[in-house]
Coordinates of C-alpha atoms and ligand atoms in Angstrom, one line a residue:
M1 CA 11.9 -4.1 -3.1
E2 CA 10.0 -1.2 -5.3
K3 CA 7.4 0.8 -3.3
R4 CA 4.7 2.8 -3.5
Y5 CA 3.2 5.7 -2.3
F6 CA 0.6 7.6 -2.3
E7 CA -0.3 10.6 0.0
S8 CA -3.4 8.9 1.3
V9 CA -2.3 7.0 2.2
G10 CA 1.3 8.6 4.0
R11 CA 3.3 4.7 4.2
S12 CA 5.5 3.2 1.8
I13 CA 3.9 0.2 0.6
T14 CA 5.9 -2.3 -1.1
L15 CA 5.0 -3.4 -5.1
L16 CA 4.4 -7.1 -3.0
G17 CA 1.5 -8.4 -0.4
F18 CA 1.6 -10.9 1.4
G19 CA -1.5 -12.6 0.6
L20 CA -2.1 -15.4 3.9
M21 CA -4.4 -17.5 2.4
R22 CA -2.9 -20.1 0.8
L23 CA -0.1 -21.1 2.9
P24 CA 1.4 -24.8 3.4
L25 CA -0.3 -27.0 4.7
K26 CA 0.1 -30.1 6.6
S27 CA -2.3 -32.1 5.2
T28 CA -5.3 -31.6 2.6
N29 CA -7.9 -29.8 5.0
A30 CA -7.4 -25.5 4.4
G31 CA -7.0 -24.9 8.0
D32 CA -4.2 -27.0 9.0
I33 CA -2.0 -24.7 8.1
D34 CA 1.9 -25.8 8.1
A35 CA 2.7 -23.2 11.5
D36 CA 6.9 -23.9 11.1
A37 CA 6.9 -23.5 7.0
A38 CA 4.7 -20.3 6.9
R39 CA 6.7 -18.4 9.4
N40 CA 10.0 -19.6 8.1
M41 CA 7.7 -17.5 4.5
V42 CA 6.8 -14.8 6.6
D43 CA 10.3 -14.1 7.8
M44 CA 11.7 -14.7 3.9
A45 CA 9.4 -11.7 3.1
I46 CA 10.2 -9.6 6.0
E47 CA 13.9 -9.7 5.6
A48 CA 13.4 -8.8 1.6
G49 CA 11.4 -6.1 2.9
V50 CA 7.9 -7.3 2.2
N51 CA 5.7 -5.1 4.5
Y52 CA 2.6 -5.7 3.8
F53 CA 0.3 -9.2 4.8
D54 CA -2.9 -9.9 4.1
T55 CA -5.8 -12.0 6.0
A56 CA -9.0 -12.1 7.0
W57 CA -11.7 -13.7 9.0
V58 CA -12.4 -16.8 6.8
Y59 CA -8.9 -17.5 5.5
H60 CA -7.6 -20.8 6.3
E61 CA -11.3 -22.1 7.9
G62 CA -10.7 -19.4 10.8
K63 CA -6.6 -20.1 11.3
S64 CA -4.8 -17.3 9.4
E65 CA -5.8 -15.0 11.5
S66 CA -4.3 -16.4 14.5
F67 CA -1.3 -17.8 12.2
A68 CA -0.6 -14.0 11.2
G69 CA -0.8 -13.2 15.2
D70 CA 1.5 -15.5 15.5
A71 CA 4.2 -14.7 13.2
L72 CA 4.2 -11.3 12.8
S73 CA 4.4 -10.3 16.9
R74 CA 7.0 -12.1 16.2
H75 CA 9.0 -8.7 14.4
K76 CA 8.5 -5.3 15.2
R77 CA 5.8 -3.4 14.4
E78 CA 6.8 -1.1 12.5
E79 CA 8.1 -3.5 9.9
Y80 CA 4.7 -4.6 9.0
C81 CA 1.4 -3.8 8.0
L82 CA -1.4 -6.3 8.8
A83 CA -4.4 -6.0 6.8
T84 CA -8.5 -7.7 7.4
K85 CA -11.4 -7.7 6.8
M86 CA -14.8 -8.1 8.2
P87 CA -17.1 -11.2 6.4
S88 CA -20.7 -8.7 6.8
W89 CA -22.6 -11.8 5.7
L90 CA -21.7 -14.1 8.8
L91 CA -23.1 -11.3 10.8
E92 CA -26.6 -12.0 12.6
S93 CA -26.5 -8.5 15.3
E94 CA -24.8 -5.4 15.3
E95 CA -23.2 -6.8 18.4
D96 CA -21.5 -9.6 16.1
V97 CA -19.9 -6.6 14.8
E98 CA -18.1 -5.5 18.2
R99 CA -17.0 -8.7 18.8
I100 CA -15.1 -10.1 15.7
F101 CA -13.2 -6.9 15.7
S102 CA -12.4 -7.5 18.9
E103 CA -11.7 -11.3 18.2
Q104 CA -9.9 -10.4 15.2
L105 CA -7.6 -7.4 17.6
R106 CA -6.4 -10.7 19.9
K107 CA -5.8 -13.3 17.1
C108 CA -3.4 -11.5 15.2
K109 CA -2.4 -9.6 18.7
V110 CA -2.2 -6.1 17.9
D111 CA -3.3 -2.8 19.1
Y112 CA -4.2 -1.3 15.8
F113 CA -5.0 -2.3 12.2
D114 CA -2.3 -0.4 9.6
F115 CA -5.7 -1.3 6.7
Y116 CA -8.8 -2.5 7.4
L117 CA -11.3 -3.4 4.6
M118 CA -15.5 -4.5 4.7
H119 CA -15.1 -8.4 2.7
N120 CA -16.5 -8.5 -0.4
L121 CA -19.0 -6.4 -0.3
C122 CA -20.5 -7.6 -3.7
G123 CA -24.8 -6.7 -3.7
E124 CA -26.4 -8.8 -0.6
R125 CA -23.5 -8.5 1.7
Y126 CA -23.6 -5.1 1.3
E127 CA -27.1 -4.8 2.7
L128 CA -26.3 -6.8 5.6
A129 CA -23.4 -4.7 6.1
E130 CA -25.5 -1.2 5.9
K131 CA -28.2 -2.8 7.8
Y132 CA -25.9 -3.9 11.0
R133 CA -24.0 -0.5 10.7
V134 CA -20.5 -1.4 9.6
Y135 CA -18.6 1.4 7.8
E136 CA -20.2 2.7 10.8
F137 CA -18.8 1.2 14.0
L138 CA -15.0 1.0 11.6
R139 CA -15.3 4.4 11.4
R140 CA -15.3 4.6 15.2
K141 CA -12.4 2.5 15.5
K142 CA -11.0 4.8 13.0
E143 CA -11.0 8.1 14.6
E144 CA -9.8 5.8 17.8
G145 CA -7.2 4.6 16.4
R146 CA -7.3 1.0 16.3
I147 CA -7.9 1.4 12.0
L148 CA -5.4 3.4 9.9
R149 CA -7.0 3.0 7.1
L150 CA -10.4 1.3 5.5
G151 CA -10.8 0.4 3.0
F152 CA -13.3 -3.0 1.1
S153 CA -13.0 -5.4 -0.8
I154 CA -15.0 -6.3 -3.3
H155 CA -16.2 -9.3 -6.6
D156 CA -18.9 -7.2 -8.7
S157 CA -20.0 -4.9 -11.1
A158 CA -19.2 -2.3 -11.7
E159 CA -22.5 -0.9 -11.0
V160 CA -22.3 -2.4 -7.7
L161 CA -18.3 -0.8 -7.4
L162 CA -19.9 2.0 -8.3
K163 CA -22.3 2.5 -5.4
V164 CA -20.0 1.4 -2.5
T165 CA -17.6 4.2 -3.8
N166 CA -20.1 6.8 -3.6
A167 CA -21.7 5.3 -0.6
H168 CA -18.6 6.0 2.4
Q169 CA -15.7 7.6 2.3
W170 CA -13.0 4.6 1.6
D171 CA -8.9 5.0 2.0
F172 CA -8.6 2.2 -1.0
A173 CA -10.1 -0.1 -2.9
Q174 CA -9.2 -4.7 -3.5
I175 CA -9.8 -5.5 -6.1
Q176 CA -9.8 -8.6 -8.1
L177 CA -7.0 -7.8 -11.7
N178 CA -5.3 -9.9 -13.7
Y179 CA -5.1 -10.3 -17.4
L180 CA -7.0 -13.0 -18.0
D181 CA -10.2 -11.8 -16.8
W182 CA -8.8 -7.9 -18.0
E183 CA -12.1 -7.8 -20.3
T184 CA -14.1 -11.2 -19.9
L185 CA -14.5 -10.5 -15.9
D186 CA -14.5 -6.8 -16.7
S187 CA -11.3 -5.4 -14.2
K188 CA -11.0 -2.9 -16.6
T189 CA -14.1 -1.4 -15.8
L190 CA -13.8 -1.6 -12.1
Y191 CA -9.6 -0.7 -11.7
E192 CA -10.9 2.6 -13.5
T193 CA -13.6 3.6 -11.2
L194 CA -10.9 3.1 -8.6
Y195 CA -8.4 5.0 -10.9
T196 CA -9.9 7.7 -11.6
R197 CA -11.9 8.6 -8.2
D198 CA -7.4 8.4 -6.8
I199 CA -8.8 5.7 -4.5
P200 CA -5.0 3.6 -4.0
I201 CA -5.7 0.0 -5.7
I202 CA -5.3 -2.8 -3.9
V203 CA -4.6 -6.1 -6.0
M204 CA -6.4 -9.7 -5.2
E205 CA -5.7 -12.5 -7.9
P206 CA -3.2 -11.6 -9.8
V207 CA -1.6 -14.9 -10.6
R208 CA -5.9 -16.0 -10.9
G209 CA -4.9 -18.6 -8.1
G210 CA -2.0 -19.9 -9.7
A211 CA -3.7 -20.9 -12.7
L212 CA -2.0 -18.0 -14.5
A213 CA 1.3 -19.4 -13.3
T214 CA 1.0 -22.9 -14.5
L215 CA -1.3 -21.6 -17.9
S216 CA -2.0 -24.4 -20.9
P217 CA 1.4 -25.6 -22.7
S218 CA -0.1 -22.9 -25.7
A219 CA -0.1 -20.1 -23.9
E220 CA 3.2 -20.7 -22.0
K221 CA 4.9 -20.8 -25.1
I222 CA 3.6 -18.3 -25.8
L223 CA 5.6 -16.6 -23.0
K224 CA 8.0 -18.6 -23.3
E225 CA 9.2 -17.5 -26.3
A226 CA 9.3 -13.9 -25.5
D227 CA 10.9 -13.8 -22.9
H228 CA 12.4 -17.7 -21.9
E229 CA 14.4 -16.5 -18.6
A230 CA 10.9 -15.4 -17.1
S231 CA 9.0 -17.9 -14.1
L232 CA 4.6 -17.7 -15.5
A233 CA 3.8 -15.8 -12.3
S234 CA 6.3 -13.5 -12.9
W235 CA 4.5 -11.8 -16.2
A236 CA 0.9 -11.9 -14.4
L237 CA 2.5 -10.0 -10.9
R238 CA 3.9 -7.3 -13.5
Y239 CA 0.8 -7.0 -15.3
A240 CA -1.2 -5.8 -12.3
A241 CA 1.5 -4.2 -11.0
S242 CA 2.7 -2.1 -13.7
L243 CA -0.7 -0.2 -13.5
P244 CA -1.1 3.3 -11.9
G245 CA -2.7 3.5 -9.1
V246 CA -2.1 0.0 -8.1
L247 CA -0.1 0.1 -4.2
T248 CA 0.7 -3.5 -3.6
V249 CA -0.4 -7.0 -5.9
L250 CA -1.0 -9.6 -3.5
S251 CA 0.2 -13.3 -4.1
G252 CA -1.3 -16.2 -1.2
M253 CA 2.5 -17.9 -1.7
S254 CA 2.4 -21.7 -0.9
D255 CA 6.0 -22.3 -1.2
E256 CA 9.6 -21.5 -0.7
T257 CA 9.8 -21.8 -4.2
Q258 CA 6.8 -18.9 -4.8
L259 CA 7.5 -16.2 -2.9
K260 CA 11.5 -16.4 -3.6
D261 CA 10.8 -15.8 -7.4
N262 CA 8.1 -13.3 -6.4
I263 CA 10.2 -11.4 -4.6
K264 CA 12.7 -11.2 -7.5
T265 CA 9.6 -10.3 -9.8
M266 CA 9.2 -6.8 -7.7
T267 CA 12.8 -6.5 -6.6
D268 CA 13.9 -5.8 -9.8
F269 CA 10.8 -5.2 -11.0
H270 CA 10.4 -3.7 -14.7
I271 CA 6.7 -2.1 -15.6
L272 CA 5.4 -4.1 -18.7
S273 CA 5.8 -2.7 -22.1
E274 CA 3.5 -2.5 -24.9
S275 CA 4.5 -5.2 -26.4
E276 CA 4.6 -7.4 -23.5
R277 CA 1.1 -6.2 -23.0
D278 CA 0.2 -7.6 -26.0
V279 CA 2.4 -11.5 -26.3
L280 CA 0.0 -11.9 -22.5
G281 CA -3.0 -10.9 -24.9
R282 CA -2.4 -13.6 -27.0
A283 CA -1.3 -15.9 -23.8
A284 CA -5.0 -15.5 -22.4
T285 CA -6.1 -16.5 -25.2
A286 CA -4.6 -19.3 -25.9
Y287 CA -5.5 -20.0 -22.3
R288 CA -9.0 -19.5 -22.7
A289 CA -9.0 -21.9 -25.8
S290 CA -7.8 -25.0 -23.3
G291 CA -11.7 -24.8 -22.3
A292 CA -10.2 -24.4 -18.4
V293 CA -12.5 -23.9 -15.3
P294 CA -12.3 -19.7 -14.1
C295 CA -11.7 -21.3 -10.7
T296 CA -9.0 -19.9 -8.3
S297 CA -9.6 -22.0 -5.2
C298 CA -11.0 -19.4 -2.7
R299 CA -13.4 -21.5 -1.3
Y300 CA -15.6 -19.0 -0.6
C301 CA -18.5 -21.9 -2.2
M302 CA -17.8 -24.2 0.8
D303 CA -19.0 -26.8 2.3
C304 CA -21.3 -28.0 -0.3
P305 CA -24.4 -29.3 0.8
S306 CA -24.0 -32.4 -0.8
G307 CA -20.2 -33.0 0.7
V308 CA -18.4 -32.2 -3.7
D309 CA -14.9 -30.6 -3.4
I310 CA -16.3 -28.2 -5.2
P311 CA -12.2 -26.3 -5.5
R312 CA -10.2 -30.1 -5.3
V313 CA -12.5 -31.0 -8.6
F314 CA -11.9 -27.9 -10.6
A315 CA -8.3 -28.0 -9.9
I316 CA -8.6 -31.9 -11.2
Y317 CA -10.9 -31.3 -13.9
N318 CA -8.8 -28.2 -15.1
H319 CA -5.8 -30.2 -15.1
Y320 CA -7.4 -32.8 -17.4
R321 CA -7.9 -29.9 -19.6
I322 CA -4.6 -28.6 -20.3
I323 CA -2.9 -32.3 -20.4
A324 CA -5.4 -32.5 -23.4
Q325 CA -3.9 -30.1 -25.7
V326 CA -0.6 -31.7 -25.6
S327 CA -1.4 -35.6 -25.4
P328 CA -5.4 -36.2 -25.8
N329 CA -4.8 -39.8 -25.1
I330 CA -3.0 -39.5 -22.3
A331 CA -4.8 -37.0 -20.3
P332 CA -8.6 -39.1 -19.6
I333 CA -6.3 -41.7 -17.7
V334 CA -4.2 -38.6 -15.9
F335 CA -7.9 -37.5 -15.0
D336 CA -8.7 -41.3 -14.0
N337 CA -6.0 -41.1 -11.7
N338 CA -6.5 -37.6 -10.3
Y339 CA -10.5 -38.1 -10.1
R340 CA -9.8 -41.6 -7.4
T341 CA -8.1 -39.1 -4.9
L342 CA -11.2 -37.9 -3.7
D343 CA -13.0 -39.2 -1.1
E344 CA -16.7 -40.6 -3.5
G345 CA -18.6 -38.3 -1.2
E346 CA -16.4 -35.5 -2.4
R347 CA -17.0 -36.4 -6.5
A348 CA -19.1 -34.0 -9.4
L349 CA -21.6 -36.9 -9.2
N350 CA -22.9 -36.3 -5.7
C351 CA -23.9 -32.9 -7.0
V352 CA -28.2 -32.5 -6.6
S353 CA -27.3 -28.9 -7.6
C354 CA -29.3 -26.6 -5.2
G355 CA -27.6 -23.9 -6.7
Q356 CA -26.6 -22.8 -2.8
C357 CA -22.7 -22.2 -3.8
L358 CA -23.5 -20.1 -6.9
E359 CA -23.5 -16.3 -5.1
H360 CA -21.0 -17.5 -3.3
C361 CA -18.8 -18.1 -6.8
P362 CA -17.0 -14.4 -6.8
Q363 CA -16.2 -15.8 -10.4
G364 CA -19.5 -16.6 -11.7
I365 CA -19.2 -20.1 -12.3
N366 CA -22.0 -21.5 -13.2
I367 CA -20.6 -24.4 -10.7
P368 CA -24.2 -27.3 -10.6
G369 CA -23.5 -27.2 -14.5
R370 CA -19.6 -27.9 -14.8
M371 CA -20.4 -30.2 -11.9
H372 CA -22.7 -32.3 -13.8
E373 CA -20.0 -32.3 -17.2
I374 CA -17.3 -33.1 -14.5
A375 CA -19.6 -36.0 -13.8
E376 CA -20.2 -37.3 -17.0
L377 CA -16.7 -37.3 -17.6
A378 CA -15.7 -39.5 -14.8
A379 CA -17.8 -41.6 -16.1
G380 CA -16.6 -42.4 -19.4
K381 CA -20.0 -40.4 -21.3
Ligands
LIG1 S1 -24.8 -26.9 -6.4 FE1 -23.7 -28.8 -6.2 S2 -22.4 -28.1 -5.1 FE2 -22.7 -26.5 -5.7 S3 -23.8 -26.8 -3.2 FE3 -26.0 -27.3 -4.5 S4 -25.0 -29.2 -4.3 FE4 -22.8 -28.4 -4.0
LIG2 S1 -16.6 -22.8 -7.6 FE1 -16.3 -20.0 -7.2 S2 -16.1 -19.8 -5.2 FE2 -15.8 -22.3 -5.1 S3 -13.5 -22.8 -4.8 FE3 -13.8 -21.5 -7.2 S4 -13.6 -19.6 -6.9 FE4 -14.2 -19.5 -5.1

């Protein structure tokens, strides 16, 4: 397994990191992790050499950290690095910071975290973290040896990223980076801001919540013509992993097929060539033309007070848009069938445009606007 070493990190980290936020489930409930299947995947990953595991307080409705603790504690502590995160938006006092941190150590069954992040430091959340002196607390934990490396994750503009990087000293940072967002969501500027400051980069959403592993038929055709053997996801992983300054690329894997494919990509790793980058540029243009909603299924927008299952509605809609590119006559039937799998209360029609979800969506999606559009599609207008 390909590894990266940075002086400031002081340990070789595998280029593939296991994101524990899209584990296999036993039902449609995100908290209902299929622990047996997920544990097998963790074992397979460790056997293949993967040594970076990324969880968070909020993943899988709060169950991911306990799962990480159960699955990883069956392995030698030196075989894996564990990363988790402080959810500043849930804090109501300085005491909450200490309470959550202690609980995380307990749930993860560890004495220390190899990597610890302040989770998603976008505008308001950063202010909250400052208010409750989260950084100062975590620095103390680093001095006590409970945290080995301290960083942050962010879904925001380069301006906010700069403010955060200048405010404190960081060992690493985690940003969303993939070939679809490179220009449009300003990933390039975020990446360059960190790279020029020698802050090791952990990449999240390299496959954009799975979207770049399925693509639209026109985009898929471009990639398959360039390399018939390579999976679509392998293109996306290689794009992120080929950039200098990247320490590891996180993939939230949901089954063994994805895991095996990712292991293969990062074991027999080849840096992307210039011509391959051009191929990806063309595929991105073709994919954007499908009109899919850029939702990554992160579920940060949930729960909607009106009951709308926002990520599932978008997943069904995106499937429709992709099918519409090749079979416009069949697409509405497929949409109808899939849409009916949602309970009536979970459908787009229930959106009352309260706007509560907007501030939570790291992708900046106009959720109520898109819900209105999808409700009209469902109504056959
Ligand atoms: S804007 Fe619509 S989808 Fe978003 S939280 Fe409000 S009701 Fe739910
Ligand atoms: S709409 Fe935004 S916040 Fe909600 S799941 Fe999709 S990307 Fe995440």
